[in-house]
Amino acid sequence: MTDLSAAPGFTARPKSSILTASAEMKRRNAAEARFKAYGMIAVAIALATLAIMLFTILRDGVSAFHQARLTFPMELSAEVLDPKGNRNREEMSKVTTVGYQKVLSKALLAELDRQGIAQEGVSDKEIGELISKDAAGELRARVLADPALLGTTITANVLATGRIDGFLKGRVTLETAERDSNISPDQLRLAEKLRDAGLLRSSWNWDFFTNADASDQRPEAAGLGVALLGSAYMMLLVLVMCVPVGVAASIYLEEFAPKNRWTDAIEVNISNLAAVPSIVFGILGLAIFINFAGLPQSSSLVGALVISLMTLPTIIIATRASIRAVPPSIRDAALGVGASKMQTVFHHVLPLAMPGILTGTILGLASALGETAPLLLIGMVAFVDNYPSAPPEGFLDPATALPVQVYSWASRADPAFIERSNGAIIVLLVFLVIMNVGAILLRRRFERRW
Amino acid sequence: MNDMTRTGLETETATAKISARGVQVHYGQNHALKNVSVEILDRAVTAFIGPSGCGKSTFLRCLNRMNDTVASARVSGQILLEGEDIYDPRVDPVQLRARVGMVFQKPNPFPKSIYDNVAYGPKIHGLTRNKAELDAIVEASLRKAALWGEVKDRLDAPGTGLSGGQQQRLCIARAIATGPEVLLMDEPCSALDPIATAQVEELIDELRASFSVVIVTHSMQQAARVSQKTAFFHLGHLVEYGDTGDIFTNPKDPRTEAYITGRIG
Ligand SMILES: Nc1ncnc2c1ncn2[C@@H]1O[C@H](COP(=O)(O)OP(=O)(O)O)[C@@H](O)[C@H]1O
Ligand SMILES: [Mg+2]
């Protein structure tokens, strides 16, 4: 001890008990405690933001998954719907939706009458308005598809108009109805009676997932069908275009390319490409794919091409990182027993890098799924109420995409569309969460095995 | 094994498997190997010793052209395998490596089953026509590597699950499964405990019967125990090469003497 403290460079440390903390130690501990507190505050802020976001989206969007429907028996009068009486579809289609509208409101009135519900100053026309404008078209299509229904009495299960739906969900009240030209307080009171009588009910809204977008007058009929299909088409195309190209490019750059100025330049440019704002890709897509190559606007093919440009760098970066993470000793081992470069890569490096590649691909696709801006520029925000046909021709048909649907509904005036916009966000988030969880599970499952 | 005079005599009649003439290696500006000429004998163990960074691994990796994978490495001079220049432009290094196998410092089994580890080489070189032949090669290689008894009941278990010493013997089995003529080992025991080291050393002594073995080691005792010929490298030069017994008991160069008596290293 004396020897040590006498040695140059050592200063004698005052003797103290280790049972009491020194002032220096207290200061260090306090700094550590402060740092931990900052960290916890930061995490709390992040979690709170997330919670608020999820809460507002769920509050405003969950109702989109339920929809008010009117159920009543309805006689499909053959005289009205098929005046010639020959069940000829061509002749029958002369009856427009207006005719069907009349049949529907007459049936509803008859049911009110039968159940003894007083109209209380609500006119016949106003009662007809409780039924969605979409219902007549739907009924017409159903009858034209199956003329045998004529003359029978069916149970109509039709959408109620958006305001009535809003009333059941609490969005529309008697006060707002005063100022609303589309609905009157009397109509709402009548709707209340219909609900009590079991004619009007809110039920699970499958149509939200299957219907196409609808015009401003019929928010209750608007659905995500075309957007879901468009997004699915695009993801499929992005997958098919990006994965082979991205993986091949990464393998070449990592394993085969000489390390020189050219490959350095390529590397820098790929990173830059990943950082280019997405709207720029939209402009590029508009100029190249639509104006120059003449591909159809709003098609999922053009959308996928544009998004591929953005996803490709992500996939290349992730793939290169996971190829680089394979230990060189594995390459040595393979080369050492006389495997060729190609065999080394395909037998050993790629299988070990695969989980990383898959994870990167899934995350790349997840961000592609939420990409909006470039799709707006190539016209995917257009109102599309027809389903794209089956692939491959369907890839050229106009379609829209989930995030774009969110955008276009959010910019419509009717609050019923805002609700649907939030509902669409929920659907989008569910997909993103599923993809991210899938990526995490993959990573866990194949945690490095060497 | 300890009888150095006997082993020394034994190598007199052996033939040269590999002859290196004036081999120079540059890593960029770094002149790592300077004018190395050496004859490596068939059916004998040759040890490369020398202080860290003197170029032992570099020279070893020249012998099966593993240096080709290092972009900055430039090799000049001549290395003949049974009279044929392995750096001839017509030589495919992949084909060469099937004849000159290598075992690395850190055991590096593939993250596959024990069976697949050993079977990989024969498979890619098309050495077998059916599963039975492959099974036979795998068994023979594992037996030669003194590992068969320990793993014969779990050939499907991952090779990475074995102990360090077993993994290294698996790597040796993998290297000999392709039927090489020369086996290069770069400090094969440096990651192993003394018991595993003893097992691998014993194995090397047995392998001498069928192969020409070149082993890099930083342990002079190991060189003395397993080798018949020893080459001492220093700062990129091959300082002295001769019978192991002579090098250790009667070094000619003062640098060799300084190294084996522990004054440089
Ligand atoms: N891959 C490489 N790239 C550049 N220099 C290297 C490389 N490998 C070895 N060297 C250099 O070559 C010299 C000899 O190294 P090495 O053969 O590994 O020595 P040893 O195996 O005897 O310890 C050292 O100076 C080392 O820095
Ligand atoms: Mg070395």
XYZ file of C-alpha atoms and ligand atoms in Angstrom:
743
model
C 0.000 0.000 0.000
C 2.713 2.464 0.976
C 4.784 1.293 -1.932
C 1.947 1.812 -4.352
C 0.994 5.279 -3.184
C 4.632 6.281 -3.364
C 4.913 5.172 -6.974
C 4.773 7.981 -9.537
C 1.299 8.601 -10.934
C -0.534 7.279 -7.910
C -1.971 9.687 -5.383
C -2.923 8.370 -2.007
C -6.647 7.882 -1.722
C -8.053 8.901 1.658
C -9.262 5.919 3.576
C -13.030 5.790 3.933
C -15.698 3.246 4.736
C -17.382 1.605 1.760
C -20.613 1.610 3.783
C -21.097 5.354 3.270
C -21.304 6.864 -0.188
C -18.742 9.531 -0.924
C -19.796 12.967 -2.178
C -18.348 12.154 -5.588
C -20.339 8.927 -5.716
C -23.541 10.737 -4.737
C -23.037 13.208 -7.562
C -22.566 10.412 -10.073
C -25.603 8.563 -8.805
C -27.706 11.724 -8.993
C -26.608 12.280 -12.594
C -27.554 8.725 -13.412
C -30.960 9.082 -11.766
C -31.593 12.316 -13.679
C -30.662 10.675 -16.936
C -32.999 7.772 -16.286
C -35.801 10.232 -15.529
C -35.228 12.071 -18.824
C -35.377 8.782 -20.634
C -38.592 7.792 -18.942
C -40.158 11.173 -19.709
C -39.186 10.839 -23.359
C -40.704 7.374 -23.552
C -43.847 8.609 -21.787
C -44.252 11.472 -24.262
C -43.845 9.108 -27.182
C -46.351 6.637 -25.758
C -48.831 9.390 -24.897
C -48.677 10.768 -28.433
C -49.277 7.323 -29.820
C -52.144 6.744 -27.397
C -53.794 10.056 -28.278
C -53.477 9.333 -31.971
C -54.923 5.844 -31.638
C -57.668 7.095 -29.352
C -58.860 9.812 -31.726
C -58.693 7.540 -34.727
C -60.595 4.785 -32.957
C -63.134 7.230 -31.523
C -63.857 8.736 -34.919
C -63.393 5.655 -37.029
C -64.791 2.593 -35.293
C -68.343 3.679 -36.111
C -67.564 3.230 -39.807
C -67.722 -0.506 -39.240
C -71.442 -0.280 -38.357
C -74.122 0.995 -40.642
C -77.819 1.775 -40.167
C -80.107 -0.396 -42.252
C -83.870 -0.457 -42.726
C -85.552 -3.839 -42.824
C -89.081 -4.196 -44.055
C -91.153 -6.508 -46.238
C -91.602 -5.314 -49.765
C -93.809 -6.482 -52.567
C -92.079 -6.301 -55.925
C -95.056 -5.254 -58.025
C -94.792 -6.738 -61.492
C -97.014 -4.045 -63.035
C -94.678 -1.265 -61.994
C -91.322 -2.925 -62.563
C -92.192 -4.857 -65.705
C -94.987 -2.910 -67.370
C -94.936 -5.086 -70.509
C -95.155 -8.205 -68.383
C -92.791 -10.318 -70.501
C -89.825 -10.526 -68.082
C -87.577 -9.324 -70.870
C -84.487 -7.775 -69.267
C -84.137 -5.245 -72.064
C -87.701 -4.030 -71.526
C -87.388 -4.163 -67.760
C -84.283 -1.999 -67.752
C -86.434 0.853 -69.083
C -87.615 1.248 -65.490
C -84.995 3.548 -63.944
C -83.879 3.757 -60.361
C -86.526 6.403 -59.843
C -89.157 3.721 -60.378
C -87.489 1.448 -57.871
C -87.164 4.339 -55.462
C -90.933 4.669 -55.555
C -91.432 0.968 -54.923
C -89.120 1.147 -51.925
C -90.774 4.161 -50.323
C -94.218 2.741 -50.959
C -93.231 -0.463 -49.198
C -91.798 1.442 -46.248
C -94.951 3.531 -45.976
C -97.074 0.417 -46.107
C -95.027 -1.138 -43.307
C -95.429 2.013 -41.181
C -99.113 1.795 -41.774
C -99.245 -1.868 -40.847
C -97.313 -1.322 -37.629
C -99.498 1.682 -36.777
C -96.647 4.181 -36.628
C -98.064 7.677 -37.160
C -96.308 9.896 -39.687
C -96.687 12.947 -37.403
C -96.372 15.584 -40.089
C -93.585 13.850 -42.023
C -94.576 13.727 -45.654
C -94.529 10.557 -47.741
C -91.660 11.996 -49.733
C -89.652 12.688 -46.587
C -90.181 9.142 -45.439
C -88.866 7.904 -48.743
C -85.784 10.036 -48.141
C -84.918 7.966 -45.105
C -83.866 5.257 -47.510
C -80.412 5.661 -49.040
C -80.303 6.757 -52.672
C -78.058 3.787 -53.173
C -80.797 1.310 -52.294
C -82.812 1.784 -55.471
C -79.853 1.035 -57.702
C -78.965 -2.024 -55.707
C -82.550 -3.313 -55.813
C -82.759 -2.680 -59.547
C -79.588 -4.652 -60.166
C -80.917 -7.471 -58.023
C -84.230 -7.634 -59.847
C -82.647 -7.421 -63.283
C -80.361 -10.266 -62.328
C -83.251 -12.402 -61.147
C -86.572 -11.382 -62.763
C -88.294 -14.289 -60.997
C -88.378 -12.098 -57.908
C -91.111 -10.010 -59.537
C -94.494 -10.504 -57.962
C -93.040 -11.958 -54.764
C -92.656 -10.248 -51.442
C -89.088 -9.994 -50.279
C -87.551 -8.617 -47.115
C -85.790 -5.442 -48.045
C -82.640 -4.800 -46.044
C -81.519 -1.460 -47.348
C -79.111 1.237 -46.259
C -80.643 4.142 -44.416
C -79.567 7.568 -45.561
C -76.300 8.877 -44.109
C -77.981 11.392 -41.806
C -80.084 8.697 -40.164
C -76.966 6.566 -39.732
C -75.290 9.597 -38.175
C -78.300 10.041 -35.902
C -77.987 6.490 -34.564
C -74.261 7.076 -34.019
C -74.880 10.394 -32.280
C -73.216 12.472 -34.970
C -76.523 14.028 -36.074
C -78.812 15.495 -33.417
C -82.151 17.247 -33.416
C -80.312 20.577 -33.117
C -78.063 20.000 -36.117
C -81.049 18.773 -38.084
C -82.708 22.199 -37.620
C -79.966 23.732 -39.714
C -79.629 20.829 -42.128
C -81.443 20.978 -45.441
C -80.994 17.244 -45.895
C -82.935 16.148 -42.844
C -85.533 17.562 -40.495
C -85.999 16.996 -36.742
C -89.348 15.386 -37.500
C -87.670 12.827 -39.709
C -85.251 12.057 -36.885
C -88.085 11.600 -34.421
C -89.761 9.239 -36.826
C -86.455 7.374 -37.234
C -86.376 6.933 -33.475
C -89.779 5.262 -33.666
C -88.633 3.077 -36.532
C -85.710 1.996 -34.419
C -87.975 1.178 -31.487
C -90.183 -0.818 -33.827
C -87.145 -2.788 -35.036
C -87.340 -1.506 -38.589
C -84.152 0.510 -38.281
C -81.038 -1.176 -36.968
C -77.302 -0.591 -36.948
C -75.398 -3.690 -37.977
C -71.887 -4.855 -38.966
C -70.907 -3.116 -42.147
C -69.385 -5.655 -44.556
C -70.149 -3.257 -47.379
C -67.436 -1.006 -46.023
C -64.859 -3.584 -47.133
C -66.472 -4.532 -50.407
C -68.239 -1.474 -51.835
C -66.624 0.956 -54.191
C -66.460 4.652 -53.430
C -69.777 6.508 -53.667
C -70.856 9.982 -54.720
C -71.318 12.884 -52.297
C -75.037 12.211 -51.847
C -74.519 8.612 -50.738
C -71.735 8.483 -48.131
C -73.501 5.543 -46.479
C -72.711 3.386 -49.513
C -69.039 4.260 -49.803
C -66.622 1.401 -49.182
C -62.980 0.437 -49.413
C -63.341 -2.380 -51.922
C -61.591 -0.727 -54.851
C -58.910 0.731 -52.608
C -58.199 -2.628 -50.995
C -58.015 -4.336 -54.345
C -55.863 -1.534 -55.779
C -53.484 -1.706 -52.833
C -53.312 -5.491 -53.114
C -52.518 -5.266 -56.835
C -49.850 -2.687 -56.169
C -48.210 -4.624 -53.349
C -48.160 -7.727 -55.514
C -46.523 -5.849 -58.380
C -44.060 -4.101 -56.071
C -43.090 -7.450 -54.574
C -42.612 -9.036 -57.969
C -40.635 -6.104 -59.332
C -38.552 -5.136 -56.309
C -37.484 -8.354 -54.637
C -35.693 -10.037 -57.542
C -34.076 -6.799 -58.698
C -33.201 -5.647 -55.192
C -31.761 -8.961 -54.050
C -29.813 -9.493 -57.256
C -28.394 -5.973 -57.112
C -27.435 -6.398 -53.457
C -25.734 -9.731 -54.007
C -23.800 -8.344 -56.913
C -22.734 -5.220 -55.062
C -21.781 -7.066 -51.872
C -20.202 -10.220 -53.170
C -19.051 -9.729 -56.722
C -18.537 -6.070 -57.548
C -14.988 -4.761 -57.255
C -14.606 -2.110 -54.594
C -13.760 1.012 -56.568
C -14.958 4.539 -57.224
C -17.846 3.343 -59.363
C -19.296 1.025 -56.757
C -18.775 3.713 -54.112
C -20.721 6.146 -56.282
C -23.489 3.597 -56.763
C -23.645 2.980 -53.033
C -23.970 6.705 -52.270
C -26.630 7.128 -54.919
C -28.707 4.235 -53.630
C -28.689 5.807 -50.175
C -29.635 9.140 -51.716
C -32.442 7.525 -53.644
C -33.882 6.233 -50.373
C -33.907 9.780 -49.046
C -35.619 11.444 -52.022
C -39.016 12.869 -51.017
C -41.774 10.676 -52.339
C -43.532 13.476 -54.195
C -40.496 13.676 -56.483
C -41.037 10.070 -57.461
C -44.628 10.979 -58.238
C -43.534 13.699 -60.659
C -41.012 11.332 -62.184
C -43.699 8.672 -62.563
C -46.066 11.137 -64.176
C -43.402 12.257 -66.646
C -41.970 8.851 -67.501
C -44.668 6.251 -67.081
C -47.725 8.254 -68.074
C -46.591 11.071 -70.366
C -43.669 9.292 -72.000
C -44.482 5.585 -71.862
C -48.203 6.238 -72.223
C -49.366 3.877 -69.500
C -52.924 4.546 -68.302
C -53.411 7.046 -65.510
C -54.641 5.878 -62.108
C -53.683 2.289 -62.907
C -52.171 0.074 -60.270
C -49.308 -0.734 -62.631
C -48.136 2.870 -62.729
C -48.668 3.182 -58.978
C -46.593 0.062 -58.400
C -43.825 1.268 -60.714
C -43.565 4.563 -58.876
C -43.644 2.907 -55.465
C -41.090 0.343 -56.619
C -38.681 3.179 -57.299
C -38.994 4.120 -53.641
C -39.042 0.619 -52.184
C -36.104 -0.674 -54.196
C -33.446 1.338 -52.330
C -34.964 0.279 -49.006
C -34.804 -3.366 -49.999
C -31.283 -3.028 -51.374
C -30.048 -1.348 -48.216
C -31.663 -3.950 -45.949
C -30.445 -6.837 -48.082
C -26.893 -5.545 -48.254
C -26.851 -5.054 -44.501
C -27.998 -8.603 -43.850
C -25.564 -10.045 -46.407
C -22.781 -8.118 -44.729
C -23.865 -9.456 -41.345
C -23.080 -13.014 -42.433
C -19.687 -13.704 -40.860
C -16.775 -13.910 -43.314
C -15.722 -17.173 -41.696
C -18.696 -18.856 -43.379
C -17.506 -17.635 -46.779
C -13.984 -18.815 -45.974
C -15.322 -22.195 -44.942
C -17.212 -22.623 -48.191
C -14.411 -21.355 -50.417
C -11.987 -23.511 -48.434
C -13.746 -26.727 -49.419
C -13.760 -25.613 -53.021
C -17.158 -24.014 -53.437
C -17.315 -21.440 -56.203
C -18.232 -17.863 -55.400
C -21.727 -18.462 -56.695
C -22.154 -21.642 -54.630
C -20.839 -19.847 -51.569
C -23.412 -17.121 -51.999
C -26.391 -19.286 -52.826
C -25.689 -22.225 -50.495
C -24.491 -20.338 -47.449
C -24.658 -16.556 -47.502
C -28.172 -16.111 -48.857
C -29.879 -18.635 -46.560
C -28.267 -16.950 -43.584
C -29.173 -13.495 -44.834
C -32.721 -14.530 -45.761
C -34.456 -13.543 -42.504
C -32.924 -10.094 -42.745
C -33.887 -9.817 -46.386
C -37.463 -10.859 -45.642
C -37.710 -8.468 -42.728
C -36.397 -5.613 -44.841
C -38.768 -6.498 -47.643
C -41.776 -6.607 -45.360
C -40.880 -3.277 -43.791
C -40.290 -1.806 -47.242
C -43.690 -3.055 -48.370
C -45.294 -1.697 -45.224
C -44.012 1.781 -45.937
C -45.015 1.359 -49.579
C -48.534 0.445 -48.469
C -48.855 3.763 -46.648
C -47.337 5.837 -49.447
C -49.729 8.528 -50.676
C -48.112 11.547 -52.261
C -46.765 9.986 -55.486
C -50.086 8.219 -56.050
C -51.931 11.535 -55.927
C -49.736 12.829 -58.728
C -50.361 9.887 -61.019
C -54.105 10.279 -60.651
C -54.968 7.477 -58.275
C -57.006 9.941 -56.243
C -59.659 9.958 -58.959
C -63.163 8.843 -58.069
C -63.247 5.178 -59.038
C -66.535 3.355 -58.577
C -65.754 0.363 -60.768
C -63.672 -2.545 -59.640
C -60.524 -3.153 -61.647
C -60.842 -6.447 -63.487
C -58.819 -9.529 -62.694
C -55.067 -9.435 -63.355
C -53.198 -9.058 -65.579
C -55.539 -6.666 -67.471
C -56.741 -5.354 -64.124
C -53.315 -3.887 -63.468
C -54.064 -1.330 -66.174
C -57.575 -0.477 -64.948
C -58.164 2.621 -62.867
C -57.880 1.845 -59.183
C -57.232 3.666 -55.993
C -55.265 2.762 -52.882
C -55.946 2.681 -49.159
C -54.037 5.813 -48.111
C -55.325 7.724 -51.127
C -58.872 6.741 -50.192
C -58.213 8.092 -46.721
C -57.073 11.346 -48.283
C -59.971 11.711 -50.666
C -62.608 10.938 -48.033
C -60.993 13.298 -45.574
C -61.315 16.097 -48.103
C -65.053 15.547 -48.708
C -67.536 17.869 -47.013
C -69.969 15.418 -45.440
C -68.924 14.328 -41.914
C -70.045 10.813 -42.856
C -67.019 10.688 -45.142
C -64.726 11.823 -42.336
C -65.930 8.865 -40.289
C -65.150 6.570 -43.202
C -61.772 8.165 -43.636
C -60.947 7.287 -40.038
C -62.320 3.812 -40.558
C -60.012 3.419 -43.547
C -57.083 4.561 -41.405
C -57.922 1.802 -38.934
C -57.918 -0.769 -41.735
C -54.596 0.585 -42.998
C -53.090 0.513 -39.504
C -54.253 -3.056 -38.975
C -52.426 -4.097 -42.147
C -49.292 -2.203 -41.130
C -49.318 -3.719 -37.654
C -49.753 -7.204 -39.096
C -46.794 -6.655 -41.438
C -44.572 -5.239 -38.730
C -45.436 -8.011 -36.302
C -44.699 -10.497 -39.067
C -41.296 -8.889 -39.570
C -40.546 -9.011 -35.847
C -41.611 -12.649 -35.587
C -39.418 -13.557 -38.544
C -36.476 -11.842 -36.928
C -37.087 -13.616 -33.629
C -37.585 -16.956 -35.267
C -34.313 -16.805 -37.192
C -32.158 -14.951 -34.694
C -28.524 -15.455 -35.734
C -27.749 -19.140 -35.577
C -23.973 -19.135 -35.777
C 6.266 -38.537 -31.799
C 8.919 -37.111 -29.551
C 11.630 -39.039 -31.228
C 12.903 -36.253 -33.412
C 15.903 -38.010 -34.831
C 13.730 -40.754 -36.161
C 11.170 -38.462 -37.735
C 13.985 -36.419 -39.178
C 15.387 -39.455 -40.938
C 11.988 -40.518 -42.141
C 11.467 -37.362 -44.213
C 14.743 -37.789 -46.068
C 13.141 -40.108 -48.568
C 9.861 -38.143 -48.968
C 9.135 -36.177 -52.139
C 8.185 -32.511 -52.431
C 4.450 -31.954 -52.778
C 4.567 -28.195 -53.073
C 7.544 -26.114 -54.067
C 7.422 -22.371 -53.631
C 10.004 -20.236 -55.424
C 10.558 -16.570 -54.718
C 7.047 -15.894 -53.480
C 6.322 -12.238 -52.750
C 3.038 -10.882 -51.400
C 2.001 -7.246 -51.242
C -1.120 -5.965 -49.507
C -1.350 -2.599 -51.241
C 1.873 -0.885 -50.157
C 2.583 -3.428 -47.408
C 5.225 -5.898 -48.491
C 4.055 -8.790 -46.349
C 6.040 -11.709 -47.764
C 9.537 -11.343 -49.141
C 11.058 -13.855 -51.494
C 9.976 -17.069 -49.803
C 11.206 -20.357 -51.279
C 10.362 -23.651 -49.646
C 9.745 -27.308 -50.461
C 6.797 -28.853 -48.656
C 7.021 -32.609 -48.400
C 4.353 -35.194 -49.037
C 3.157 -37.261 -46.101
C 4.800 -35.071 -43.526
C 3.753 -32.303 -41.198
C 5.374 -28.948 -41.886
C 5.065 -26.275 -39.202
C 5.248 -22.518 -39.847
C 6.355 -20.647 -36.745
C 7.246 -17.052 -36.097
C 6.083 -13.950 -34.285
C 2.657 -12.466 -34.931
C 2.323 -10.594 -38.226
C 5.382 -12.179 -39.833
C 3.411 -13.564 -42.772
C 2.730 -17.187 -41.798
C -0.977 -17.011 -42.587
C -0.285 -14.988 -45.693
C 2.007 -17.684 -47.050
C -0.388 -20.463 -46.062
C -3.231 -18.707 -47.858
C -1.078 -18.447 -50.967
C -0.893 -22.230 -51.110
C -4.611 -22.642 -51.909
C -5.104 -19.186 -53.380
C -7.402 -18.016 -50.610
C -5.561 -14.713 -50.981
C -7.501 -14.256 -54.205
C -10.428 -13.157 -52.051
C -8.401 -10.258 -50.623
C -8.752 -7.446 -53.127
C -5.537 -5.676 -52.132
C -3.325 -8.777 -52.199
C -0.813 -9.255 -55.018
C 1.131 -12.495 -55.234
C 4.219 -13.011 -57.380
C 6.701 -15.837 -57.677
C 5.948 -19.454 -58.380
C 4.150 -22.111 -56.364
C 4.137 -25.567 -57.866
C 1.773 -28.313 -56.797
C 3.348 -31.502 -58.076
C 5.152 -29.480 -60.698
C 2.149 -27.459 -61.876
C 2.042 -23.725 -61.218
C -1.056 -22.972 -59.164
C -0.967 -19.312 -60.222
C -1.078 -20.230 -63.890
C -3.928 -18.306 -65.545
C -5.476 -21.593 -66.619
C -5.873 -22.749 -63.026
C -9.316 -22.410 -61.507
C -8.752 -21.732 -57.804
C -12.006 -23.522 -57.007
C -10.622 -26.733 -58.481
C -7.321 -26.176 -56.708
C -9.018 -25.844 -53.315
C -10.589 -29.256 -53.684
C -7.019 -30.634 -53.734
C -5.583 -28.278 -51.138
C -7.999 -28.197 -48.210
C -7.947 -25.674 -45.413
C -8.805 -25.556 -41.721
C -9.129 -22.167 -40.141
C -8.104 -20.668 -36.836
C -11.604 -20.259 -35.477
C -13.756 -23.384 -35.939
C -16.264 -22.372 -38.593
C -18.760 -25.166 -39.212
C -21.680 -24.270 -41.445
C -24.867 -23.655 -39.490
C -26.190 -26.949 -40.825
C -26.272 -30.510 -39.577
C -23.070 -32.410 -38.841
C -23.818 -34.655 -41.792
C -24.385 -31.766 -44.183
C -21.176 -30.103 -43.057
C -19.100 -33.087 -44.081
C -21.208 -33.976 -47.117
C -21.071 -30.477 -48.601
C -17.663 -30.771 -50.275
C -18.240 -34.184 -51.875
C -21.661 -32.973 -53.054
C -20.473 -29.857 -54.848
C -17.551 -31.691 -56.403
C -19.799 -34.521 -57.520
C -17.643 -37.145 -55.846
C -20.504 -39.548 -55.176
C -23.192 -41.093 -57.266
C -25.683 -41.999 -54.571
C -26.617 -41.559 -50.964
C -24.832 -44.725 -49.848
C -21.529 -43.520 -51.238
C -22.016 -40.149 -49.637
C -22.818 -41.800 -46.312
C -19.647 -43.809 -46.634
C -17.517 -40.718 -47.291
C -19.100 -38.872 -44.368
C -18.431 -41.776 -42.046
C -14.868 -42.275 -43.265
C -14.081 -38.572 -42.919
C -15.550 -38.362 -39.442
C -13.624 -41.477 -38.447
C -10.376 -40.020 -39.792
C -11.112 -36.852 -37.854
C -11.594 -38.949 -34.699
C -15.099 -37.595 -34.286
C -17.247 -40.492 -35.463
C -17.705 -42.076 -32.049
C -18.896 -38.832 -30.529
C -21.393 -37.834 -33.221
C -22.535 -41.022 -34.948
C -25.871 -40.938 -33.113
C -26.632 -37.311 -33.873
C -25.539 -36.649 -37.418
C -28.640 -34.501 -37.875
C -27.756 -32.235 -34.973
C -26.400 -28.805 -35.938
C -22.615 -28.659 -36.255
C -22.604 -25.372 -34.393
C -23.933 -27.166 -31.314
C -20.716 -29.116 -30.773
C -17.955 -28.092 -28.374
C -15.063 -26.019 -29.701
C -12.719 -28.978 -30.063
C -15.399 -31.100 -31.707
C -16.226 -28.234 -34.077
C -12.594 -28.004 -35.128
C -12.433 -31.741 -35.737
C -15.667 -31.417 -37.714
C -13.972 -28.766 -39.830
C -11.054 -31.134 -40.361
C -13.496 -33.882 -41.359
C -15.144 -31.442 -43.757
C -11.781 -30.556 -45.270
C -10.678 -34.161 -45.771
C -14.044 -35.264 -47.157
C -13.194 -33.753 -50.549
C -10.126 -36.013 -50.675
C -7.457 -33.310 -50.712
C -3.753 -34.048 -51.074
C -2.608 -31.168 -48.917
C -4.231 -29.953 -45.723
C -3.499 -26.399 -44.624
C -4.209 -25.512 -40.999
C -3.952 -21.973 -39.703
C -3.453 -22.098 -35.933
C -6.100 -24.818 -35.639
C -5.738 -25.116 -31.874
C -5.524 -21.502 -30.810
C -9.204 -21.376 -29.906
C -9.169 -24.726 -28.121
C -8.551 -25.839 -24.557
C -5.557 -28.089 -23.755
C -7.509 -31.346 -23.933
C -9.059 -30.518 -27.287
C -5.640 -29.336 -28.441
C -4.106 -32.674 -27.546
C -6.851 -34.477 -29.476
C -6.337 -32.343 -32.568
C -2.553 -32.766 -32.360
C -2.923 -36.515 -32.170
C -5.231 -36.319 -35.170
C -2.693 -34.275 -37.145
C -0.106 -36.926 -36.479
C -2.441 -39.554 -37.906
C -3.357 -37.435 -40.920
C 0.301 -37.391 -41.893
C -0.133 -40.958 -43.109
C -2.423 -39.827 -45.936
C -1.795 -36.122 -46.514
C 0.807 -33.478 -46.680
C -0.068 -31.294 -43.705
C 1.005 -27.673 -43.251
C 0.258 -26.151 -39.883
C 0.713 -22.586 -38.702
C 1.237 -22.362 -34.983
C 2.366 -19.786 -32.502
C 3.268 -22.533 -30.064
C 6.799 -23.840 -30.452
C 5.965 -26.826 -28.286
C 3.210 -27.707 -30.688
C 5.512 -27.404 -33.659
C 8.025 -29.642 -31.886
C 5.352 -32.160 -30.997
C 3.592 -32.580 -34.335
C 5.886 -31.563 -37.157
C 8.758 -33.132 -39.026
C 9.757 -29.950 -40.834
C 9.676 -26.438 -39.443
C 9.877 -23.089 -41.188
C 10.646 -19.983 -39.153
C 9.283 -16.694 -40.518
C 10.341 -13.268 -39.380
C 9.139 -9.897 -40.778
C 8.042 -11.465 -44.025
C 11.253 -13.440 -44.554
C 11.603 -17.180 -44.385
C 14.578 -17.172 -42.039
C 15.214 -20.836 -41.600
C 13.718 -24.072 -42.821
C 14.755 -27.560 -41.874
C 14.051 -30.677 -39.861
C 12.089 -29.813 -36.762
C 14.685 -31.428 -34.533
C 17.485 -29.337 -36.018
C 15.564 -26.066 -35.818
C 14.827 -26.505 -32.151
C 18.072 -28.006 -30.982
C 20.558 -26.479 -33.343
C 19.245 -23.301 -35.062
C 21.626 -21.827 -37.612
C 20.279 -18.287 -37.724
C 20.635 -16.043 -34.657
C 17.047 -14.785 -35.159
C 15.705 -18.313 -34.967
C 17.654 -18.915 -31.825
C 16.415 -15.653 -30.337
C 12.834 -16.628 -31.116
C 12.909 -20.160 -29.786
C 14.657 -19.057 -26.644
C 11.919 -16.464 -26.165
C 13.865 -13.279 -26.870
C 11.730 -12.150 -29.812
C 8.049 -12.905 -30.212
N -6.234 -9.057 -45.527
C -5.149 -8.287 -45.313
N -5.138 -7.034 -45.804
C -4.048 -6.248 -45.599
N -2.964 -6.613 -44.910
C -2.939 -7.865 -44.385
C -4.037 -8.755 -44.561
N -3.751 -9.920 -43.932
C -2.523 -9.751 -43.399
N -2.046 -8.520 -43.664
C -0.731 -7.992 -43.268
O 0.252 -8.902 -43.685
C 1.208 -9.081 -42.686
C 1.328 -10.547 -42.343
O 0.120 -10.976 -41.742
P -0.219 -12.483 -41.414
O 0.172 -13.310 -42.565
O -1.615 -12.549 -41.001
O 0.735 -12.776 -40.182
P 0.764 -14.002 -39.175
O -0.249 -14.990 -39.615
O 2.134 -14.487 -39.240
O 0.446 -13.457 -37.838
C 0.801 -8.228 -41.506
O 1.559 -7.044 -41.542
C -0.625 -7.920 -41.750
O -0.946 -6.642 -41.292
Mg -2.020 -15.654 -38.667
